[in-house]
Coordinates of C-alpha atoms and ligand atoms in Angstrom, one line a residue:
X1 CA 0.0 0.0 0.0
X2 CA 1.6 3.6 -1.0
X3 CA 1.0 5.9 1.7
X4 CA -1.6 8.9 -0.2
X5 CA -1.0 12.5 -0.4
X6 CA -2.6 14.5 2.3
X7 CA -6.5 14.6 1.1
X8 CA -8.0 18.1 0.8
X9 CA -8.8 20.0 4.2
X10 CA -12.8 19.6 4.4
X11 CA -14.3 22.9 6.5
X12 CA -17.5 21.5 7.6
X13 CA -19.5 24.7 8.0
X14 CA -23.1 22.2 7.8
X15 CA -25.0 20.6 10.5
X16 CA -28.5 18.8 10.0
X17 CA -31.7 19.9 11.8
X18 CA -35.2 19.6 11.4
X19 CA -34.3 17.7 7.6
X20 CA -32.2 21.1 6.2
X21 CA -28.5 20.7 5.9
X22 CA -28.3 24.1 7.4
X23 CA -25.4 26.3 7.6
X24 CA -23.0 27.5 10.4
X25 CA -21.2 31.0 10.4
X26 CA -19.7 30.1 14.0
X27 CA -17.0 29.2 15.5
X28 CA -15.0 26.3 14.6
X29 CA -12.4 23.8 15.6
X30 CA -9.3 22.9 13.5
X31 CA -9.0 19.0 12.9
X32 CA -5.1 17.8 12.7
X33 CA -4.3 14.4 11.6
X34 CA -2.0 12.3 14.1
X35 CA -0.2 11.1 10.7
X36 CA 2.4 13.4 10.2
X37 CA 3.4 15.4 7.1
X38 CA 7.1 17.0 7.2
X39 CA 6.7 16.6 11.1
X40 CA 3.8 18.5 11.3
X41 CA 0.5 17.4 12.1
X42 CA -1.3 16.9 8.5
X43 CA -4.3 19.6 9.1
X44 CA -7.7 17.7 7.8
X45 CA -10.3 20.8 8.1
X46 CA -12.6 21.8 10.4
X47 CA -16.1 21.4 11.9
X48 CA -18.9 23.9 13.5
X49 CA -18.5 24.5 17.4
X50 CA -22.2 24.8 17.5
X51 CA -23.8 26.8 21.0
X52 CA -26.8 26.1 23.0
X53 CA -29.2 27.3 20.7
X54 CA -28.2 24.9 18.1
X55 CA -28.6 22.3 20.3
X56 CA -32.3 22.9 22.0
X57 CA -33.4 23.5 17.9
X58 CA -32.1 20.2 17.6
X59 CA -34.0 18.6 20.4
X60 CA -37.2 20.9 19.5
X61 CA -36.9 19.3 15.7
X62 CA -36.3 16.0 17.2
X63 CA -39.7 16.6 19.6
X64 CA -41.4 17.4 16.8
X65 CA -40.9 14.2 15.0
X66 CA -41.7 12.3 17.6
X67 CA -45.0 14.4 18.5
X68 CA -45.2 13.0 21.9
X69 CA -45.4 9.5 20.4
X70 CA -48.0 10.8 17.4
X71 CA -45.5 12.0 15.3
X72 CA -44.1 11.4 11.9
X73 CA -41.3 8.4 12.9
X74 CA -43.2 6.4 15.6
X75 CA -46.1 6.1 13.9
X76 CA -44.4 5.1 9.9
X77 CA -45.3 1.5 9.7
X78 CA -42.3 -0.7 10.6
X79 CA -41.9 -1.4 6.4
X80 CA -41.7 1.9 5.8
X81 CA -39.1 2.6 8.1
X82 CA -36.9 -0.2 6.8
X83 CA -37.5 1.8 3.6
X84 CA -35.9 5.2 4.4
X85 CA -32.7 3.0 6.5
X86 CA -32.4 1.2 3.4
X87 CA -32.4 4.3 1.4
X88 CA -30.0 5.9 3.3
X89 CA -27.5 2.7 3.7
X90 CA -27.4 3.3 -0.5
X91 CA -26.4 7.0 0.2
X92 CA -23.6 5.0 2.9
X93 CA -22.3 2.9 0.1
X94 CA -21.6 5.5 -2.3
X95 CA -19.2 7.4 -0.1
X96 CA -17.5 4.3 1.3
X97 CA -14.1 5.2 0.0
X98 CA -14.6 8.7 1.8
X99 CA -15.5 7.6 4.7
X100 CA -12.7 5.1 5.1
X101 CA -10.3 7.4 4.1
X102 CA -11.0 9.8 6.7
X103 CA -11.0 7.5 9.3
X104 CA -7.7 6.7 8.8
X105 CA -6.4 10.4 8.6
X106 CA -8.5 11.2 11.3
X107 CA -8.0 8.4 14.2
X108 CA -4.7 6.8 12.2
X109 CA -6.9 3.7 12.1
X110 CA -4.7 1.3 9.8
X111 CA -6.3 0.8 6.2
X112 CA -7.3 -2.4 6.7
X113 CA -9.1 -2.1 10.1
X114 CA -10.6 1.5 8.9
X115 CA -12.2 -0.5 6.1
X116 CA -13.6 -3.5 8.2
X117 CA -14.9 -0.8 10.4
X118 CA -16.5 0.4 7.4
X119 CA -17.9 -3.1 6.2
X120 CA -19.3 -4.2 9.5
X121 CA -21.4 -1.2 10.1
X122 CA -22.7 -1.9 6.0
X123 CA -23.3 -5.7 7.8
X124 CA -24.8 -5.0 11.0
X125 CA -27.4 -2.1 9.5
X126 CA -28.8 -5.3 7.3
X127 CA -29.1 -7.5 9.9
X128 CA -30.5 -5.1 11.5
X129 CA -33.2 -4.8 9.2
X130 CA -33.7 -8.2 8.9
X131 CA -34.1 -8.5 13.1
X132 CA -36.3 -5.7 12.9
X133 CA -38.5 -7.8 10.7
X134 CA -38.5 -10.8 12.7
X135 CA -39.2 -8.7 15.4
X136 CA -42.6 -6.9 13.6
X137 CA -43.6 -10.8 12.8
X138 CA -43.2 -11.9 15.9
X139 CA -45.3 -8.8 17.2
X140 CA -48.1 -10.0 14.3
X141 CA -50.0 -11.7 16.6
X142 CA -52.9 -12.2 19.4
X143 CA -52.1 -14.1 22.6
X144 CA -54.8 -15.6 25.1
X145 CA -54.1 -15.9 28.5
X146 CA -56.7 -16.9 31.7
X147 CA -59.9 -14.9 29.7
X148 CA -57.3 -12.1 28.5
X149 CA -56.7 -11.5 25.0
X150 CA -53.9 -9.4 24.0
X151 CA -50.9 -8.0 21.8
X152 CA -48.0 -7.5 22.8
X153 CA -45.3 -5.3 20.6
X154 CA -42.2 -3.3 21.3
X155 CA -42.8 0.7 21.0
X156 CA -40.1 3.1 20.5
X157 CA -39.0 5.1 23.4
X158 CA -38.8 8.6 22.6
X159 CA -36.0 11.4 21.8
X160 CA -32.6 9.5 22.1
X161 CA -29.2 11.0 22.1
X162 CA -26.3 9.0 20.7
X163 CA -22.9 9.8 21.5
X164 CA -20.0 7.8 20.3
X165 CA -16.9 7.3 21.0
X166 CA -13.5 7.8 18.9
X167 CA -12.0 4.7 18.5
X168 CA -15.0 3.0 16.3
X169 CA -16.8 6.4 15.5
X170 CA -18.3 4.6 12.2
X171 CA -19.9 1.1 13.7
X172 CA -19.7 2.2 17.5
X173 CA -22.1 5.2 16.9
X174 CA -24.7 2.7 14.3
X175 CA -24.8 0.3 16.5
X176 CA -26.9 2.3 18.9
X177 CA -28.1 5.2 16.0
X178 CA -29.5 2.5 13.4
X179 CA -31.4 0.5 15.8
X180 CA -32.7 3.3 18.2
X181 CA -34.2 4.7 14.4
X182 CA -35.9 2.3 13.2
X183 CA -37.4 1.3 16.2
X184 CA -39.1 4.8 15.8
X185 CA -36.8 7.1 17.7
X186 CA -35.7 10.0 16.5
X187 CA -32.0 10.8 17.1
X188 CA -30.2 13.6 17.6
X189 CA -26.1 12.3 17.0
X190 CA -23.3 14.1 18.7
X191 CA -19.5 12.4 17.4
X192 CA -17.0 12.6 20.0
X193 CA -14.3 14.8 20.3
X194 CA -11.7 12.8 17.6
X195 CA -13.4 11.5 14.5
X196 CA -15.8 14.1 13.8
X197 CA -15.2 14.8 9.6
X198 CA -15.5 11.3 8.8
X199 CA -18.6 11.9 9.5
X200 CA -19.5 14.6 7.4
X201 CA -20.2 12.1 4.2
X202 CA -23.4 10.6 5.2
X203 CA -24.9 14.6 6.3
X204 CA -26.4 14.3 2.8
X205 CA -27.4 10.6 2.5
X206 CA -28.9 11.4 6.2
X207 CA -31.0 14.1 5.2
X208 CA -32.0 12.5 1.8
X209 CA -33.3 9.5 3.4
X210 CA -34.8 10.5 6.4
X211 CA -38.3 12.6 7.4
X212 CA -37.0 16.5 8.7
X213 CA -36.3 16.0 12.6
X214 CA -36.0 12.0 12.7
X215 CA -31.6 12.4 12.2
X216 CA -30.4 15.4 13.6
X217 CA -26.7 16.2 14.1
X218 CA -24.8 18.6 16.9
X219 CA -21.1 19.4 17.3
X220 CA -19.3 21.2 20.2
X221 CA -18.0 21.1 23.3
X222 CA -20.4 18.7 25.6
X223 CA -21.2 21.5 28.7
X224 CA -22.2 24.0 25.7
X225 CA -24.5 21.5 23.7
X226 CA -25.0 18.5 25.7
X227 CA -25.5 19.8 29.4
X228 CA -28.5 22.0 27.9
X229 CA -30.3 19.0 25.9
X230 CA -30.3 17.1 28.8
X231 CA -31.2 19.6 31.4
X232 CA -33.9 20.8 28.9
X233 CA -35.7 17.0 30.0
X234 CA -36.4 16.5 26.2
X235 CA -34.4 13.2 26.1
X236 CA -36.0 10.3 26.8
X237 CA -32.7 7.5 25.7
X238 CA -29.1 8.2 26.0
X239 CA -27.1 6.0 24.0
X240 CA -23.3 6.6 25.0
X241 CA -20.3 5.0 24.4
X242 CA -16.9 6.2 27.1
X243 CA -16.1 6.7 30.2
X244 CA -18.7 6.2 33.1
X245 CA -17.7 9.6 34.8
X246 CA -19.2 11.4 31.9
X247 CA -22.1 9.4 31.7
X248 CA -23.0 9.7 35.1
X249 CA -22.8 13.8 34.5
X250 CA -24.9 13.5 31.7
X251 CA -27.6 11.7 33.3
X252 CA -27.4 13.5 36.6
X253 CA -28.2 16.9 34.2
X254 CA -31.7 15.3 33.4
X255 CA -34.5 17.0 36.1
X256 CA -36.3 13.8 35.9
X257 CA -33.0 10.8 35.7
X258 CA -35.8 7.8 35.9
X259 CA -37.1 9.3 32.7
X260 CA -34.0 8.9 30.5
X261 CA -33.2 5.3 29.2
X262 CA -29.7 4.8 29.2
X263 CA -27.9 2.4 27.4
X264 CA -24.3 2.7 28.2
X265 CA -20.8 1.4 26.8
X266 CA -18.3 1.9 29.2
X267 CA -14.3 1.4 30.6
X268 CA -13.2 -1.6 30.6
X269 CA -10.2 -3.3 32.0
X270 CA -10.1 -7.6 30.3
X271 CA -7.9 -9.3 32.0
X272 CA -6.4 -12.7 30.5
X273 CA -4.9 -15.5 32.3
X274 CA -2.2 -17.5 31.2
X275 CA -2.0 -20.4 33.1
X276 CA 0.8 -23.1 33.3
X277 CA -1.1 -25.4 31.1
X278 CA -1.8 -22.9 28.4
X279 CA -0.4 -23.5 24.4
X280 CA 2.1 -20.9 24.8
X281 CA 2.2 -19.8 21.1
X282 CA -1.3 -19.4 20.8
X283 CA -1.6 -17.1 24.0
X284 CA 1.2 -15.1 22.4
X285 CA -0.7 -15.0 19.3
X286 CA -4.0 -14.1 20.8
X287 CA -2.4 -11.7 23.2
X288 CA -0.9 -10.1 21.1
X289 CA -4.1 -9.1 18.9
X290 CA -5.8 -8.8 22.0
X291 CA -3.7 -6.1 23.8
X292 CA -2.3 -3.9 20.9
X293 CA -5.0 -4.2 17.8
X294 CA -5.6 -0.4 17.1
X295 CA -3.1 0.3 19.7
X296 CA -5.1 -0.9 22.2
X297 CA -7.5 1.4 21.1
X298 CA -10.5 -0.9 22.0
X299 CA -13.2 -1.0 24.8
X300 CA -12.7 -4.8 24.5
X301 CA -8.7 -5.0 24.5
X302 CA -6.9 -6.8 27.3
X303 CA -5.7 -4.7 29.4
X304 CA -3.9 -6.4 31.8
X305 CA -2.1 -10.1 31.5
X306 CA -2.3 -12.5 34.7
X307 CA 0.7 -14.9 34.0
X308 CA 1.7 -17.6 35.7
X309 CA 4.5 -18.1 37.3
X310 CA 6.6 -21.2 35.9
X311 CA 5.6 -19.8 32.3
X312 CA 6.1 -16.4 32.9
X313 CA 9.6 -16.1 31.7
X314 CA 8.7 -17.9 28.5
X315 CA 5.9 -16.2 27.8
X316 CA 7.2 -13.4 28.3
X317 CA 9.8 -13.8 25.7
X318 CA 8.1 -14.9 22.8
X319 CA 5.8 -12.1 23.6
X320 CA 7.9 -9.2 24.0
X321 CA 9.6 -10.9 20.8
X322 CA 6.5 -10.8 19.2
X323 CA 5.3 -7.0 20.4
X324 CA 9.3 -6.0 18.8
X325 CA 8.2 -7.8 15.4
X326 CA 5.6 -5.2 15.2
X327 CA 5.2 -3.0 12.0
X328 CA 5.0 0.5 13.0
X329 CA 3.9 2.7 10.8
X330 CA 1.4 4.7 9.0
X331 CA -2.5 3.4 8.4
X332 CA -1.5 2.9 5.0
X333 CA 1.9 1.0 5.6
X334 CA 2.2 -2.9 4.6
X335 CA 1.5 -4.7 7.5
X336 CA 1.2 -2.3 10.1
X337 CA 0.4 -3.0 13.9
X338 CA 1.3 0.2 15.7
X339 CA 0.3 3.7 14.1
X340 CA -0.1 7.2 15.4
X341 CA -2.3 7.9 18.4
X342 CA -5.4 10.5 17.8
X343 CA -5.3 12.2 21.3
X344 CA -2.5 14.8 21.5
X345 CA -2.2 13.8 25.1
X346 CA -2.0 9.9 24.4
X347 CA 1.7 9.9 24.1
X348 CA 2.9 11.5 27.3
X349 CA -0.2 9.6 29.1
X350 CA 1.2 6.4 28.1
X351 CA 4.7 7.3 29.1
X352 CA 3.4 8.4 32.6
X353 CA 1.8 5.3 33.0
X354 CA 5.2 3.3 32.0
X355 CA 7.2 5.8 34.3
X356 CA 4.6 5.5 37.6
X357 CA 5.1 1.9 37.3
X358 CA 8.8 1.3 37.3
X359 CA 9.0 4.2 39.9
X360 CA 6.9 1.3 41.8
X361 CA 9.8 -1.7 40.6
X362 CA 8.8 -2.6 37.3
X363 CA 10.7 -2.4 34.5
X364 CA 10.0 -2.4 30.2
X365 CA 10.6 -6.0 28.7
X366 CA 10.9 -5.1 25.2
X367 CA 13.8 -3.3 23.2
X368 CA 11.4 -0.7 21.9
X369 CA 9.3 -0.3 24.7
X370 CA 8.7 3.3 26.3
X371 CA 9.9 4.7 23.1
X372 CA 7.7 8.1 21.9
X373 CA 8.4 9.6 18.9
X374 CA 5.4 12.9 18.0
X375 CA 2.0 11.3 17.9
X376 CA 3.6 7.2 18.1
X377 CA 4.2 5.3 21.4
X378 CA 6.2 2.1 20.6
X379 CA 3.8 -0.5 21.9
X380 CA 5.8 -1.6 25.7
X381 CA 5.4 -4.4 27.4
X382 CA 5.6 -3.5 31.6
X383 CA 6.2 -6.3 34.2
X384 CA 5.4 -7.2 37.3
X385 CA 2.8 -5.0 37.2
X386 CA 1.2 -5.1 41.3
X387 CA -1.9 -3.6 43.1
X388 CA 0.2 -0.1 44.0
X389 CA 0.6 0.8 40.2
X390 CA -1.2 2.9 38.0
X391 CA -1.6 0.2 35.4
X392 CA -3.0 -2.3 37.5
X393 CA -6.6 -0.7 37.8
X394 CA -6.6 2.4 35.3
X395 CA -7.5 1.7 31.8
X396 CA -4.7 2.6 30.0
X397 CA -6.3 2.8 26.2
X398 CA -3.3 2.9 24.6
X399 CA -0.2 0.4 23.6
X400 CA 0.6 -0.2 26.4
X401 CA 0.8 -3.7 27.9
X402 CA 0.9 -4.8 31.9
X403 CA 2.0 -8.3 33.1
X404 CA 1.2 -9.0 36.8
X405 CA 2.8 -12.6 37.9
X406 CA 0.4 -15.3 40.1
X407 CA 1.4 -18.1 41.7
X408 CA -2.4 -19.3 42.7
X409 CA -5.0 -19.8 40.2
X410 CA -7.5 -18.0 43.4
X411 CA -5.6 -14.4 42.8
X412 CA -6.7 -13.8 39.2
X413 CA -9.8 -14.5 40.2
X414 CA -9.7 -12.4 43.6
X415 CA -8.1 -9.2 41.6
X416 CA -10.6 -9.5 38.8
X417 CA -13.6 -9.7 41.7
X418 CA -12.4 -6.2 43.2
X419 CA -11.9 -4.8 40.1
X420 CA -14.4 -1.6 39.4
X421 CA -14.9 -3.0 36.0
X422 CA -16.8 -6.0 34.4
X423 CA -16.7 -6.5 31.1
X424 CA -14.7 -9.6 29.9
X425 CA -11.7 -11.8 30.2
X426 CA -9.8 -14.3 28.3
X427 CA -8.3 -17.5 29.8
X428 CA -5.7 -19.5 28.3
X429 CA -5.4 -23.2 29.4
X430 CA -5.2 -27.2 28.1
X431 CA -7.0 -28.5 31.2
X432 CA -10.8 -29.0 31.1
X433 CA -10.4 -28.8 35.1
X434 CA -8.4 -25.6 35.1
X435 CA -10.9 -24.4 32.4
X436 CA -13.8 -25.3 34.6
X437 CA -12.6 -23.5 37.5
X438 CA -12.1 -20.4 35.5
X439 CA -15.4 -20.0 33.6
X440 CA -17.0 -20.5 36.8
X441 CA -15.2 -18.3 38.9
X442 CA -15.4 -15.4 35.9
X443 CA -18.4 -16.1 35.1
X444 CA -20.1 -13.7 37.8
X445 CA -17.7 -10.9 37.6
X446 CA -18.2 -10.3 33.8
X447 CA -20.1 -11.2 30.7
X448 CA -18.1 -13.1 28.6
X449 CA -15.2 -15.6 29.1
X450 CA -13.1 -16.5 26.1
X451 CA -11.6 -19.5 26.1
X452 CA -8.2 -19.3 24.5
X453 CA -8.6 -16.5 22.5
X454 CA -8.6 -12.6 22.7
X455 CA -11.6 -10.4 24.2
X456 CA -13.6 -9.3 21.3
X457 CA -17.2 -7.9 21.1
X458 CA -18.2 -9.7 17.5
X459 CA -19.9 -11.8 16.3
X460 CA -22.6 -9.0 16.5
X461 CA -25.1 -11.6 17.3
X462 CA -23.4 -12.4 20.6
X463 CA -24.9 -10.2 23.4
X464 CA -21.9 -7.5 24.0
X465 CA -22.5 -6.3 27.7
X466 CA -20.5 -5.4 31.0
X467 CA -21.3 -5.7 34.6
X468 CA -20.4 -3.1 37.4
X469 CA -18.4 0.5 35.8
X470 CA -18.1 -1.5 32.2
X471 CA -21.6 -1.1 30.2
X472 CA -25.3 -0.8 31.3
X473 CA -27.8 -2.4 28.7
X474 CA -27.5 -5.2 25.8
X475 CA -26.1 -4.4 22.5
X476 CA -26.2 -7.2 19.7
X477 CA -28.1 -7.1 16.3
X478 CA -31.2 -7.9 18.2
X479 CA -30.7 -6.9 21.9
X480 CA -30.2 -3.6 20.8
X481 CA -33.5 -3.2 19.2
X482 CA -34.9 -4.3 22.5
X483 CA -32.8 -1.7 24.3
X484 CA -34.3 1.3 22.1
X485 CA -37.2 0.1 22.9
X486 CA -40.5 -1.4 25.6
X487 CA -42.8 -3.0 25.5
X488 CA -46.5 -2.0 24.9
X489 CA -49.1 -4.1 24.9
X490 CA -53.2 -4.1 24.2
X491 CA -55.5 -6.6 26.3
X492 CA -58.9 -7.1 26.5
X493 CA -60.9 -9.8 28.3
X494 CA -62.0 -12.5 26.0
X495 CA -65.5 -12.0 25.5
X496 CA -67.1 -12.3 22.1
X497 CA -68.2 -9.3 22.0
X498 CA -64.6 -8.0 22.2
X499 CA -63.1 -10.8 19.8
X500 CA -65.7 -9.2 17.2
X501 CA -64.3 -5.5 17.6
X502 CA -60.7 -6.8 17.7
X503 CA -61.3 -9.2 14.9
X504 CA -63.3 -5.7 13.2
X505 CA -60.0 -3.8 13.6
X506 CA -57.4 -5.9 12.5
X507 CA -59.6 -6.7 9.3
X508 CA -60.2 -3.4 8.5
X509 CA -56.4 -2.2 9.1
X510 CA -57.6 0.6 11.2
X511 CA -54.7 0.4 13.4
X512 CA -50.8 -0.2 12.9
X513 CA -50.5 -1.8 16.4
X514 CA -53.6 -4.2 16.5
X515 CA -52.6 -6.5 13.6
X516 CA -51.4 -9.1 12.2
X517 CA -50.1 -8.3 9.1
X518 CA -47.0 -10.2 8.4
X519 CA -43.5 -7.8 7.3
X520 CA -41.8 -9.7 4.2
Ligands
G3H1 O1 -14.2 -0.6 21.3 C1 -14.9 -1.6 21.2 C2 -15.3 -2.2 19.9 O2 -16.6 -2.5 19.8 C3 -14.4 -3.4 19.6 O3 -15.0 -4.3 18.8 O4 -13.9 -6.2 20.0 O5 -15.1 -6.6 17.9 O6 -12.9 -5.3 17.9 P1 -14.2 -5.7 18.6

């Protein structure tokens, strides 16, 4: 792969409200690339700084398409929903290369990984649509119950804000903003503070496909346009992907909390255990993806490794072996494993976090490791990591990789019970007793257990959670349309005199909730 010529800066001076791609005469903030050009950062553009204003006419356009539940959006039949997401997933399509480009400029996502972010968003908006539809037909129907008759479908919730995070600001944000949608929900979308322009694509495609106020979009600082959209109890779902400190200020703006649904993606610290029985090579192998894809970029990277001791030393050497092999590079360099980091701050945060621990006695196993050069941190492998250290509970988010030793198969298991977060852990073992032990032991602290292999969230049909600080709700290709959404149901006692009107109804299509029309 040649490495492109810096693309043309893009001044976004456009955000959507109330269906108009209307424009902004504002401030601004300057978007740099972390890929550098001459040394410099590579400047990329700029996007509106929108104010308080902006953001209540977002949430008043938003209001209006929901109409306290009589609007536009919730009350489109489900088909005709599908119909405008479909529409707007060919507007997606059309701008892939765009899209994927600025992903990589903007985040230094590598190529490859900026493009698979790309084509598993195209992936999980279909199957989206196609669990939306089972959904509907499972909805389709009358139930009777002890001399009740009734039907039971999910209804959308309301206004929903979605906020997503940097590191997957393509699939992260539409996996909450696709299914909160078609469920009925009109969104109002705020990026995150990185990843903002790559973006700016899908304004149009948005506005084409979608009725005025169902997709609106705000940019800014969060205390200027988020603080007042929640105060301003207008949102009825928050949909937020980073750190729970933020989320618990968000929610703690609303007059009325109980009111606002949140479905939260949160930090995460995996831990994975290597035990003495494990297939060394392959916990290299897995580790190694696991801890320093994207740079460790990733809610679901492992964050810390519990080794055992007899195999410490030997895993430890293959593995620091392996993290040295490492391309580093740009996105668009052949092979790359390690590129630049997208927070300015990233760098020096990293080192602090190398420089607290040895200060505490541990030291950098690799050749390269605690090397910084502009907006790269040479991945850096830090052990014994213990209790005291900074990298033993904070979530470093970054290529940086802590090994803490064990000499008891009880202490992974006792640091990973008083950890603050919950979302998953890997295990790497040959023994089905061992193995059983683990699962069981893990199985309580967080929601998935991967059995030699990494910590991922896919396959999108596997129910991506977190217990304690990590995550609150369900997100998977269907659990996600039952998180933007509850339950509503219509119930009569089962007389004949109310079969007839029921029966009356649903023949007559008068309603779009009573029937049993079946979605192809
Ligand atoms: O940051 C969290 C992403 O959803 C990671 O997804 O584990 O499938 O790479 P993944």
């Amino acid at each position: 792969m040649t490495y492109p010529l810096p693309p043309s800066p893009v001044h976004q001076r456009q955000w959507l409200v109330a269906g108009e791609l209307r424009h902004w005469g504002g401030p601004v903030r300057d978007v740099f690339s972390p890929v550098l050009n001459g040394g410099q950062p590579t400047p990329l553009g700029s996007f509106p700084l929108l104010g308080e204003p902006e953001a209540l006419e977002a949430i008043s356009a938003a209001a209006t398409a929901w109409g306290k539940g009589r609007g536009v959006w919730p009350t489109m039949t489900v088909a005709a929903r599908i119909g405008c997401v479909e529409r707007f997933l060919t507007g997606m399509i059309a701008v892939r290369e765009r899209v994927v480009e600025t992903i990589c400029w903007e985040i230094g996502k590598s190529r490859p990984d900026s493009e698979k972010e790309f084509d598993r968003t195209v992936a999980y908006v279909r199957d989206t649509l196609a669990a939306v539809k089972e959904l509907d037909r499972a909805g389709s129907r009358f139930q009777q119950v002890e001399g009740i008759v009734a039907q039971v479908r999910r209804a959308p919730l309301g206004v929903t804000l979605c906020m997503g995070p940097y590191n997957y600001p393509l699939n992260e944000t539409f996996t909450t903003l696709i299914p909160a949608l078609v469920m009925g929900n009109p969104v109002i979308c705020k990026p995150a503070k990185y990843g903002v322009l790559l973006l700016e694509p899908l304004l149009a495609p948005f506005a084409d496909a979608f009725p005025a106020g169902v997709v609106n979009t705000i940019y800014g600082q969060g205390k200027t346009v988020v603080s007042p959209l929640v105060a301003s109890g207008g949102i009825d779902c928050l949909a937020f992907i980073g750190t729970s400190r933020a989320a618990d200020a968000i929610r703690r703006a609303h007059p009325k909390p109980h009111r606002m649904r949140c479905v939260l993606g949160l930090e995460a610290k995996n831990v994975a255990i290597v035990t003495a029985s494990a297939d060394l090579d392959l916990a290299v192998r897995e580790c190694l993806a696991g801890t320093l894809t994207f740079n460790g970029q990733r809610c679901t990277a492992i964050k810390l490794l519990a080794v055992a001791r007899p195999v410490f030393d030997a895993f430890a050497a293959r593995f620091t072996a392996a993290v040295d092999r490492l391309v580093v590079g740009h996105p668009w360099t052949k092979g790359v494993g390690v590129t630049p980091l997208p927070e300015p701050d990233a760098p020096e945060r990293m080192a602090a976090l190398v420089a607290d621990a040895e200060a505490k006695g541990a030291r950098v196993l690799n050749t390269r490791g605690g090397r910084l050069d502009a907006t790269t941190f040479f991945p850096t492998v830090v052990a014994p990591v213990t209790p005291g250290m900074r990298l033993w509970h904070e979530e470093q988010f970054g290529p940086v990789v802590p090994i803490a030793v064990y000499d008891d198969i009880e202490d992974p298991l006792a640091w990973i019970r008083d950890a603050d977060q919950g979302q998953q852990a890997s295990i790497f073992s040959r023994d089905p007793a061992e193995v059983a032990i683990l699962v069981d032991g893990l199985a309580n602290q967080v929601c998935r257990v991967n059995l030699n292999s990494q910590c991922q969230r896919g396959p999108d049909v596997f129910p991506f959670t977190g217990r304690k600080d990590s995550a609150e709700g369900t997100l998977s290709v269907s659990d996600a349309l039952r998180a933007f959404s509850i339950r509503s149901m219509a119930a009569a006692r089962d007389t004949p005199e109310n079969r007839a009107i029921l029966g009356d109804v649903v023949l007559s299509h008068r309603s779009a909730f009573l029937s049993t029309d079946w979605l192809f």
